[in-house]
mmCIF file of C-alpha atoms in Angstrom:
data_model
loop_
_atom_site.group_PDB
_atom_site.id
_atom_site.type_symbol
_atom_site.label_atom_id
_atom_site.label_comp_id
_atom_site.label_asym_id
_atom_site.label_seq_id
_atom_site.Cartn_x
_atom_site.Cartn_y
_atom_site.Cartn_z
ATOM 1 C CA MET T 1 19.409 19.840 -11.195
ATOM 2 C CA GLU T 2 17.952 22.693 -13.217
ATOM 3 C CA ILE T 3 15.197 20.386 -14.456
ATOM 4 C CA ALA T 4 14.487 19.255 -10.886
ATOM 5 C CA SER T 5 14.250 22.885 -9.740
ATOM 6 C CA GLN T 6 11.814 23.648 -12.531
ATOM 7 C CA GLU T 7 9.724 20.618 -11.586
ATOM 8 C CA LEU T 8 9.629 21.632 -7.924
ATOM 9 C CA GLU T 9 8.638 25.194 -8.810
ATOM 10 C CA LEU T 10 5.862 23.861 -11.021
ATOM 11 C CA MET T 11 4.679 21.658 -8.171
ATOM 12 C CA ARG T 12 4.734 24.595 -5.738
ATOM 13 C CA ARG T 13 2.502 26.628 -8.050
ATOM 14 C CA TYR T 14 0.192 23.692 -8.557
ATOM 15 C CA MET T 15 -0.085 23.145 -4.792
ATOM 16 C CA SER T 16 -0.906 26.805 -4.230
ATOM 17 C CA GLU T 17 -3.635 26.833 -6.887
ATOM 18 C CA HIS T 18 -5.105 23.538 -5.712
ATOM 19 C CA LEU T 19 -5.320 24.530 -2.051
ATOM 20 C CA LYS T 20 -7.116 27.768 -2.904
ATOM 21 C CA ARG T 21 -10.150 25.624 -3.690
ATOM 22 C CA VAL T 22 -10.535 24.629 -0.030
ATOM 23 C CA ASP T 23 -11.785 27.062 2.619
ATOM 24 C CA PHE T 24 -9.811 26.085 5.715
ATOM 25 C CA LYS T 25 -11.502 28.788 7.806
ATOM 26 C CA LYS T 26 -14.777 26.875 7.931
ATOM 27 C CA ALA T 27 -15.719 25.310 11.259
ATOM 28 C CA THR T 28 -16.124 21.896 9.622
ATOM 29 C CA LEU T 29 -14.670 20.591 6.380
ATOM 30 C CA THR T 30 -17.192 18.811 4.167
ATOM 31 C CA LEU T 31 -16.656 15.480 2.447
ATOM 32 C CA GLU T 32 -16.030 17.386 -0.793
ATOM 33 C CA ASP T 33 -13.352 19.453 0.973
ATOM 34 C CA LEU T 34 -11.687 16.303 2.261
ATOM 35 C CA ARG T 35 -11.879 14.732 -1.190
ATOM 36 C CA ALA T 36 -10.213 17.826 -2.684
ATOM 37 C CA ILE T 37 -7.427 17.650 -0.091
ATOM 38 C CA ASN T 38 -6.928 13.949 -0.774
ATOM 39 C CA SER T 39 -6.753 14.642 -4.515
ATOM 40 C CA PHE T 40 -4.173 17.354 -3.939
ATOM 41 C CA LEU T 41 -2.016 15.151 -1.721
ATOM 42 C CA THR T 42 -2.225 12.313 -4.240
ATOM 43 C CA ASP T 43 -1.140 14.525 -7.138
ATOM 44 C CA ALA T 44 1.599 16.204 -5.122
ATOM 45 C CA THR T 45 3.010 12.865 -3.958
ATOM 46 C CA SER T 46 3.001 11.497 -7.503
ATOM 47 C CA HIS T 47 4.797 14.621 -8.684
ATOM 48 C CA VAL T 48 7.490 14.271 -6.024
ATOM 49 C CA MET T 49 7.950 10.591 -6.835
ATOM 50 C CA SER T 50 8.317 11.272 -10.555
ATOM 51 C CA THR T 51 10.736 14.149 -9.982
ATOM 52 C CA THR T 52 12.939 12.027 -7.711
ATOM 53 C CA VAL T 53 13.137 9.227 -10.277
ATOM 54 C CA ALA T 54 13.750 11.749 -13.075
ATOM 55 C CA VAL T 55 16.740 13.269 -11.272
ATOM 56 C CA PHE T 56 18.267 9.833 -10.696
ATOM 57 C CA LEU T 57 17.497 8.798 -14.276
ATOM 58 C CA ILE T 58 19.080 11.870 -15.850
ATOM 59 C CA SER T 59 22.290 11.281 -13.921
ATOM 60 C CA SER T 60 22.600 7.603 -14.843
ATOM 61 C CA VAL T 61 21.675 8.077 -18.526
ATOM 62 C CA GLU T 62 24.104 10.962 -18.961
ATOM 63 C CA LYS T 63 26.837 8.740 -17.556
ATOM 64 C CA LEU T 64 25.914 5.964 -19.987
ATOM 65 C CA GLN T 65 25.854 8.320 -22.950
ATOM 66 C CA TYR T 66 29.254 9.702 -21.999
ATOM 67 C CA TYR T 67 30.811 6.231 -21.804
ATOM 68 C CA LEU T 68 29.409 5.306 -25.213
ATOM 69 C CA LYS T 69 30.469 8.608 -26.750
ATOM 70 C CA VAL T 70 34.113 8.491 -25.687
ATOM 71 C CA LEU T 71 34.223 4.684 -25.901
ATOM 72 C CA PHE T 72 35.351 4.403 -22.318
ATOM 73 C CA LEU T 73 34.011 1.052 -21.195
ATOM 74 C CA PRO T 74 34.615 0.297 -17.500
ATOM 75 C CA PRO T 75 35.312 -3.388 -16.810
ATOM 76 C CA HIS T 76 32.174 -3.703 -14.689
ATOM 77 C CA MET T 77 29.893 -1.613 -16.891
ATOM 78 C CA GLU T 78 27.156 -4.269 -17.060
ATOM 79 C CA ALA T 79 27.200 -4.733 -13.289
ATOM 80 C CA THR T 80 27.024 -0.963 -12.808
ATOM 81 C CA GLU T 81 24.070 -0.758 -15.178
ATOM 82 C CA LEU T 82 22.262 -3.525 -13.305
ATOM 83 C CA LYS T 83 22.969 -1.728 -10.024
ATOM 84 C CA ASP T 84 21.558 1.540 -11.405
ATOM 85 C CA LEU T 85 18.362 -0.221 -12.449
ATOM 86 C CA HIS T 86 18.225 -1.925 -9.049
ATOM 87 C CA ASP T 87 18.620 1.457 -7.346
ATOM 88 C CA ILE T 88 15.726 2.926 -9.322
ATOM 89 C CA THR T 89 13.680 -0.158 -8.462
ATOM 90 C CA GLN T 90 14.426 0.408 -4.779
ATOM 91 C CA ILE T 91 13.383 4.049 -5.044
ATOM 92 C CA VAL T 92 10.004 3.208 -6.556
ATOM 93 C CA ARG T 93 9.552 0.312 -4.127
ATOM 94 C CA SER T 94 10.248 2.675 -1.232
ATOM 95 C CA TYR T 95 7.541 5.023 -2.446
ATOM 96 C CA HIS T 96 5.169 2.082 -2.816
ATOM 97 C CA GLU T 97 5.962 1.074 0.771
ATOM 98 C CA LEU T 98 5.308 4.641 1.922
ATOM 99 C CA TYR T 99 1.876 4.391 0.345
ATOM 100 C CA GLY T 100 1.297 1.112 2.177
ATOM 101 C CA ALA T 101 2.342 2.710 5.461
ATOM 102 C CA ALA T 102 -0.018 5.642 4.838
ATOM 103 C CA LEU T 103 -2.832 3.205 4.097
ATOM 104 C CA ARG T 104 -2.204 1.354 7.356
ATOM 105 C CA THR T 105 -2.150 4.644 9.263
ATOM 106 C CA ALA T 106 -5.468 5.671 7.705
ATOM 107 C CA SER T 107 -6.955 2.269 8.602
ATOM 108 C CA GLU T 108 -5.755 2.596 12.190
ATOM 109 C CA ARG T 109 -7.252 6.090 12.357
ATOM 110 C CA PHE T 110 -10.564 4.712 11.085
ATOM 111 C CA LEU T 111 -10.495 2.077 13.820
ATOM 112 C CA GLN T 112 -9.550 4.637 16.443
ATOM 113 C CA LYS T 113 -12.415 6.955 15.478
ATOM 114 C CA ALA T 114 -14.891 4.093 15.740
ATOM 115 C CA SER T 115 -13.348 3.057 19.056
ATOM 116 C CA ASP T 116 -13.670 6.621 20.367
ATOM 117 C CA GLY T 117 -17.359 6.580 19.440
ATOM 118 C CA ARG T 118 -17.836 3.270 21.228
ATOM 119 C CA GLN T 119 -16.127 4.577 24.357
ATOM 120 C CA LEU T 120 -18.299 7.694 24.278
ATOM 121 C CA LEU T 121 -21.462 5.577 24.206
ATOM 122 C CA GLN T 122 -20.150 3.268 26.914
ATOM 123 C CA SER T 123 -19.326 6.275 29.087
ATOM 124 C CA MET T 124 -22.987 7.305 28.916
ATOM 125 C CA LEU T 125 -24.032 3.853 30.077
ATOM 126 C CA GLY T 126 -21.513 3.929 32.899
ATOM 127 C CA THR T 127 -22.737 7.230 34.318
ATOM 128 C CA SER T 128 -26.427 6.278 34.237
ATOM 129 C CA GLU T 129 -27.148 3.326 36.516
ATOM 130 C CA LEU T 130 -30.910 3.690 36.019
ATOM 131 C CA LEU T 131 -30.807 2.911 32.296
ATOM 132 C CA PRO T 132 -32.762 -0.231 31.362
ATOM 133 C CA GLU T 133 -30.747 -3.351 30.593
ATOM 134 C CA GLY T 134 -32.289 -3.489 27.126
ATOM 135 C CA LEU T 135 -30.748 -0.135 26.269
ATOM 136 C CA ARG T 136 -27.352 -1.227 27.532
ATOM 137 C CA LYS T 137 -27.508 -4.410 25.524
ATOM 138 C CA GLY T 138 -28.693 -2.534 22.424
ATOM 139 C CA VAL T 139 -25.831 -0.031 22.584
ATOM 140 C CA THR T 140 -23.298 -2.847 23.010
ATOM 141 C CA GLU T 141 -24.748 -4.750 20.039
ATOM 142 C CA PHE T 142 -24.691 -1.607 17.894
ATOM 143 C CA SER T 143 -21.028 -1.022 18.744
ATOM 144 C CA ASN T 144 -20.246 -4.674 17.989
ATOM 145 C CA HIS T 145 -21.857 -4.315 14.560
ATOM 146 C CA VAL T 146 -19.679 -1.264 13.904
ATOM 147 C CA ASP T 147 -16.556 -3.171 14.942
ATOM 148 C CA ASN T 148 -17.511 -6.159 12.787
ATOM 149 C CA PHE T 149 -18.159 -3.933 9.774
ATOM 150 C CA ILE T 150 -14.825 -2.163 10.071
ATOM 151 C CA GLN T 151 -12.917 -5.406 10.605
ATOM 152 C CA ALA T 152 -14.629 -7.004 7.600
ATOM 153 C CA GLY T 153 -13.720 -3.951 5.523
ATOM 154 C CA LEU T 154 -10.096 -4.085 6.624
ATOM 155 C CA ASP T 155 -9.959 -7.809 5.825
ATOM 156 C CA ASP T 156 -11.339 -7.152 2.333
ATOM 157 C CA LEU T 157 -8.876 -4.310 1.836
ATOM 158 C CA GLN T 158 -6.002 -6.498 3.014
ATOM 159 C CA ALA T 159 -6.995 -9.145 0.457
ATOM 160 C CA VAL T 160 -6.898 -6.538 -2.317
ATOM 161 C CA GLU T 161 -3.557 -5.201 -1.107
ATOM 162 C CA TYR T 162 -2.101 -8.719 -0.959
ATOM 163 C CA ARG T 163 -2.976 -9.311 -4.617
ATOM 164 C CA ALA T 164 -1.715 -5.861 -5.555
ATOM 165 C CA GLU T 165 1.555 -6.408 -3.695
ATOM 166 C CA ASN T 166 2.176 -9.653 -5.562
ATOM 167 C CA ARG T 167 1.384 -8.070 -8.908
ATOM 168 C CA PHE T 168 3.541 -5.056 -8.082
ATOM 169 C CA GLY T 169 6.494 -7.301 -7.242
ATOM 170 C CA GLU T 170 6.030 -9.312 -10.429
ATOM 171 C CA ALA T 171 5.793 -6.157 -12.535
ATOM 172 C CA LEU T 172 8.956 -4.658 -11.047
ATOM 173 C CA GLN T 173 10.901 -7.884 -11.469
ATOM 174 C CA ASN T 174 9.772 -8.371 -15.072
ATOM 175 C CA ILE T 175 10.552 -4.779 -16.025
ATOM 176 C CA LEU T 176 13.925 -4.837 -14.290
ATOM 177 C CA TYR T 177 15.281 -8.063 -15.747
ATOM 178 C CA THR T 178 13.695 -7.766 -19.198
ATOM 179 C CA SER T 179 15.123 -4.274 -19.575
ATOM 180 C CA TYR T 180 18.504 -5.334 -18.245
ATOM 181 C CA GLY T 181 18.531 -8.268 -20.647
ATOM 182 C CA LEU T 182 18.031 -5.852 -23.524
ATOM 183 C CA VAL T 183 20.722 -3.490 -22.238
ATOM 184 C CA SER T 184 23.096 -6.395 -21.682
ATOM 185 C CA SER T 185 22.542 -7.589 -25.256
ATOM 186 C CA GLY T 186 23.518 -4.165 -26.510
ATOM 187 C CA MET T 187 26.604 -3.975 -24.319
ATOM 188 C CA GLY T 188 27.594 -7.424 -25.493
ATOM 189 C CA MET T 189 28.311 -5.841 -28.875
ATOM 190 C CA LEU T 190 31.137 -3.806 -27.329
ATOM 191 C CA ARG T 191 33.271 -6.735 -26.191
ATOM 192 C CA PRO T 192 35.725 -8.237 -26.945
ATOM 193 C CA TYR T 193 35.749 -5.717 -29.782
ATOM 194 C CA ILE T 194 33.322 -2.965 -30.681
ATOM 195 C CA ARG T 195 30.536 -3.832 -33.130
ATOM 196 C CA HIS T 196 27.473 -1.922 -34.263
ATOM 197 C CA LEU T 197 28.352 1.074 -32.105
ATOM 198 C CA GLN T 198 25.671 3.295 -33.615
ATOM 199 C CA CYS T 199 22.998 0.724 -32.784
ATOM 200 C CA VAL T 200 24.288 0.313 -29.231
ATOM 201 C CA ARG T 201 24.387 4.073 -28.672
ATOM 202 C CA GLU T 202 20.733 4.223 -29.647
ATOM 203 C CA LEU T 203 19.557 1.163 -27.724
ATOM 204 C CA VAL T 204 21.254 1.239 -24.334
ATOM 205 C CA PRO T 205 20.304 4.735 -23.067
ATOM 206 C CA ARG T 206 16.783 4.348 -24.462
ATOM 207 C CA ALA T 207 16.267 0.938 -22.838
ATOM 208 C CA HIS T 208 17.555 2.309 -19.538
ATOM 209 C CA THR T 209 15.235 5.331 -19.767
ATOM 210 C CA VAL T 210 12.164 3.294 -20.682
ATOM 211 C CA ALA T 211 12.876 0.881 -17.811
ATOM 212 C CA ALA T 212 13.147 3.685 -15.248
ATOM 213 C CA LEU T 213 10.015 5.448 -16.464
ATOM 214 C CA SER T 214 8.094 2.173 -16.524
ATOM 215 C CA LEU T 215 9.200 1.294 -12.994
ATOM 216 C CA ASN T 216 8.079 4.714 -11.820
ATOM 217 C CA SER T 217 4.813 4.388 -13.724
ATOM 218 C CA VAL T 218 3.954 1.108 -11.990
ATOM 219 C CA SER T 219 4.801 2.550 -8.582
ATOM 220 C CA LEU T 220 2.271 5.348 -9.152
ATOM 221 C CA CYS T 221 -0.604 2.903 -9.609
ATOM 222 C CA SER T 222 -1.339 2.664 -5.879
ATOM 223 C CA ASN T 223 -1.220 6.409 -5.502
ATOM 224 C CA GLU T 224 -3.506 6.980 -8.491
ATOM 225 C CA ALA T 225 -6.051 4.493 -7.129
ATOM 226 C CA THR T 226 -6.556 6.392 -3.873
ATOM 227 C CA THR T 227 -9.549 8.328 -5.217
ATOM 228 C CA PRO T 228 -11.895 5.316 -5.616
ATOM 229 C CA LEU T 229 -10.606 3.935 -2.312
ATOM 230 C CA TYR T 230 -11.214 7.244 -0.566
ATOM 231 C CA ASP T 231 -14.695 7.545 -2.039
ATOM 232 C CA ALA T 232 -15.546 3.962 -1.035
ATOM 233 C CA THR T 233 -14.527 4.357 2.607
ATOM 234 C CA MET T 234 -15.038 7.974 3.666
ATOM 235 C CA MET T 235 -18.812 7.841 3.276
ATOM 236 C CA TYR T 236 -18.921 5.099 5.925
ATOM 237 C CA HIS T 237 -16.517 7.001 8.134
ATOM 238 C CA GLU T 238 -18.926 9.938 8.183
ATOM 239 C CA ARG T 239 -22.058 7.771 8.404
ATOM 240 C CA ILE T 240 -20.832 5.791 11.414
ATOM 241 C CA ARG T 241 -19.961 8.998 13.217
ATOM 242 C CA GLU T 242 -23.478 10.303 12.535
ATOM 243 C CA LEU T 243 -25.145 7.112 13.800
ATOM 244 C CA GLN T 244 -23.043 7.100 16.969
ATOM 245 C CA HIS T 245 -23.849 10.758 17.582
ATOM 246 C CA GLN T 246 -27.586 10.127 17.132
ATOM 247 C CA ILE T 247 -27.519 7.380 19.760
ATOM 248 C CA TYR T 248 -25.422 9.510 22.096
ATOM 249 C CA GLN T 249 -27.945 12.347 21.886
ATOM 250 C CA GLN T 250 -30.820 9.949 22.539
ATOM 251 C CA LEU T 251 -29.032 8.497 25.567
ATOM 252 C CA GLN T 252 -28.613 12.023 26.892
ATOM 253 C CA LYS T 253 -32.396 12.441 26.697
ATOM 254 C CA VAL T 254 -32.874 9.162 28.547
ATOM 255 C CA GLU T 255 -30.402 10.197 31.224
ATOM 256 C CA ALA T 256 -32.132 13.552 31.674
ATOM 257 C CA CYS T 257 -35.488 11.815 32.035
ATOM 258 C CA THR T 258 -34.239 9.347 34.661
ATOM 259 C CA LYS T 259 -33.112 12.261 36.823
ATOM 260 C CA LEU T 260 -36.664 13.605 36.946
ATOM 261 C CA GLU T 261 -38.378 11.314 39.449
ATOM 262 C CA ALA T 262 -41.867 12.467 38.503
ATOM 263 C CA GLU T 263 -41.420 11.622 34.836
ATOM 264 C CA ASN T 264 -42.537 8.418 33.142
ATOM 265 C CA CYS T 265 -39.621 7.614 30.865
ATOM 266 C CA SER T 266 -41.050 4.583 29.091
ATOM 267 C CA SER T 267 -41.745 6.539 25.894
ATOM 268 C CA VAL T 268 -38.216 7.978 25.945
ATOM 269 C CA TYR T 269 -36.803 4.467 26.490
ATOM 270 C CA ASP T 270 -38.859 3.131 23.598
ATOM 271 C CA GLU T 271 -37.732 5.940 21.327
ATOM 272 C CA ALA T 272 -34.097 5.295 22.222
ATOM 273 C CA MET T 273 -34.479 1.548 21.703
ATOM 274 C CA ILE T 274 -36.069 2.031 18.290
ATOM 275 C CA LEU T 275 -33.246 4.361 17.246
ATOM 276 C CA ILE T 276 -30.541 1.983 18.489
ATOM 277 C CA ASN T 277 -32.083 -1.013 16.707
ATOM 278 C CA THR T 278 -32.641 1.002 13.528
ATOM 279 C CA ASN T 279 -29.056 2.238 13.494
ATOM 280 C CA ALA T 280 -27.782 -1.276 14.213
ATOM 281 C CA ASP T 281 -29.739 -2.572 11.200
ATOM 282 C CA VAL T 282 -28.253 0.210 9.078
ATOM 283 C CA VAL T 283 -24.717 -0.818 10.058
ATOM 284 C CA LYS T 284 -25.470 -4.510 9.462
ATOM 285 C CA ASN T 285 -26.267 -3.645 5.852
ATOM 286 C CA PHE T 286 -23.036 -1.704 5.346
ATOM 287 C CA LYS T 287 -20.668 -3.209 2.789
ATOM 288 C CA ILE T 288 -17.660 -1.359 1.391
ATOM 289 C CA ASP T 289 -17.396 -1.777 -2.366
ATOM 290 C CA PHE T 290 -13.680 -2.195 -2.991
ATOM 291 C CA GLU T 291 -14.217 -3.393 -6.571
ATOM 292 C CA PRO T 292 -13.581 -0.001 -8.280
ATOM 293 C CA TYR T 293 -10.363 0.351 -6.265
ATOM 294 C CA ARG T 294 -9.277 -3.237 -6.919
ATOM 295 C CA GLU T 295 -10.076 -2.970 -10.625
ATOM 296 C CA GLN T 296 -8.199 0.295 -11.111
ATOM 297 C CA LEU T 297 -5.207 -0.792 -9.037
ATOM 298 C CA LEU T 298 -4.661 -4.214 -10.599
ATOM 299 C CA SER T 299 -5.565 -3.100 -14.121
ATOM 300 C CA CYS T 300 -3.117 -0.221 -13.839
ATOM 301 C CA MET T 301 -0.243 -2.512 -12.875
ATOM 302 C CA THR T 302 -1.102 -5.052 -15.562
ATOM 303 C CA SER T 303 -1.468 -2.471 -18.326
ATOM 304 C CA LYS T 304 1.746 -0.657 -17.357
ATOM 305 C CA LEU T 305 3.624 -3.965 -17.498
ATOM 306 C CA GLU T 306 2.101 -4.844 -20.875
ATOM 307 C CA ILE T 307 3.065 -1.431 -22.251
ATOM 308 C CA GLU T 308 6.633 -1.912 -21.014
ATOM 309 C CA MET T 309 6.890 -5.384 -22.537
ATOM 310 C CA ALA T 310 5.622 -4.002 -25.853
ATOM 311 C CA LYS T 311 8.263 -1.257 -25.743
ATOM 312 C CA VAL T 312 10.999 -3.770 -24.956
ATOM 313 C CA LEU T 313 9.909 -5.944 -27.884
ATOM 314 C CA ASP T 314 9.824 -2.914 -30.170
ATOM 315 C CA MET T 315 13.313 -1.814 -29.076
ATOM 316 C CA SER T 316 14.620 -5.342 -29.554
ATOM 317 C CA LEU T 317 13.209 -5.547 -33.094
ATOM 318 C CA ASN T 318 14.595 -2.123 -33.982
ATOM 319 C CA PHE T 319 17.980 -3.119 -32.601
ATOM 320 C CA ASP T 320 17.999 -6.263 -34.732
ATOM 321 C CA LYS T 321 17.064 -4.208 -37.797
ATOM 322 C CA CYS T 322 19.827 -1.725 -37.024
ATOM 323 C CA VAL T 323 22.389 -4.520 -36.698
ATOM 324 C CA LYS T 324 21.343 -6.003 -40.053
ATOM 325 C CA ILE T 325 21.514 -2.619 -41.784
ATOM 326 C CA TYR T 326 25.039 -1.885 -40.564
ATOM 327 C CA LYS T 327 26.495 -5.350 -41.117
#
């Protein structure tokens, strides 16, 4: 608990220092401000996740070390060990699911913002009956392009997340059962009579620790990959808002002109139509590049699994050497 308190105090200081970089008194936060906040939240979440796993790990390893020290071997020790590893797996999976839920919430917010912009433009059309049909059609087509772009982006993101979810599940399963197999091999030396106790005392707590840290490490991959994802999407979030606002302002000019009976509004109509078509073409060329996010996310999970497998192999070889030395 003392270690956990120290970790939380360290995190509190880090949060305080990090947030000092952002001026929350400004009327509008810039993209750099938002990126800084996202970076802070990502780091803070990772810190909390790691601290939670560490507290659970310390408790379970201390229990293991005590059993091996006093040679008190509960009848269901292997089952208890498997349950402890399962519990850690559930903790890291829960954090991974929280990330997924946050991602869905952010996606829904993105959709809602775009929908709000569409409704704002449609409200302008609804209050101005004198607007030419071409303008109405142009605004509708622009909004449809925005909707299509966002939906295509969400579909691409979902495809990446589907692959990542499968790889995450495979990584967790491989780490869990490979590590348990190693631990079980060590515990097998204690029954029906105790053999190679020194080797077992070295192997079992270490294998348990490496498994827990590796499980936690894999679960952080999604969190660590938020920066390229954020950078890939937020620019479009801001750009779409700007394009919608430009059209809204132009429609306001058209509406003002139509209320002045003496005015010839053809030039204002033409200007609005050109802007709408130009902005629609801009949106049609939008394409979110998820490749940096996909590459970092999947590579992270693969490399963390490979590192774990290498550690398991190394521990297994060292255990075999230890057994041969103390025969």
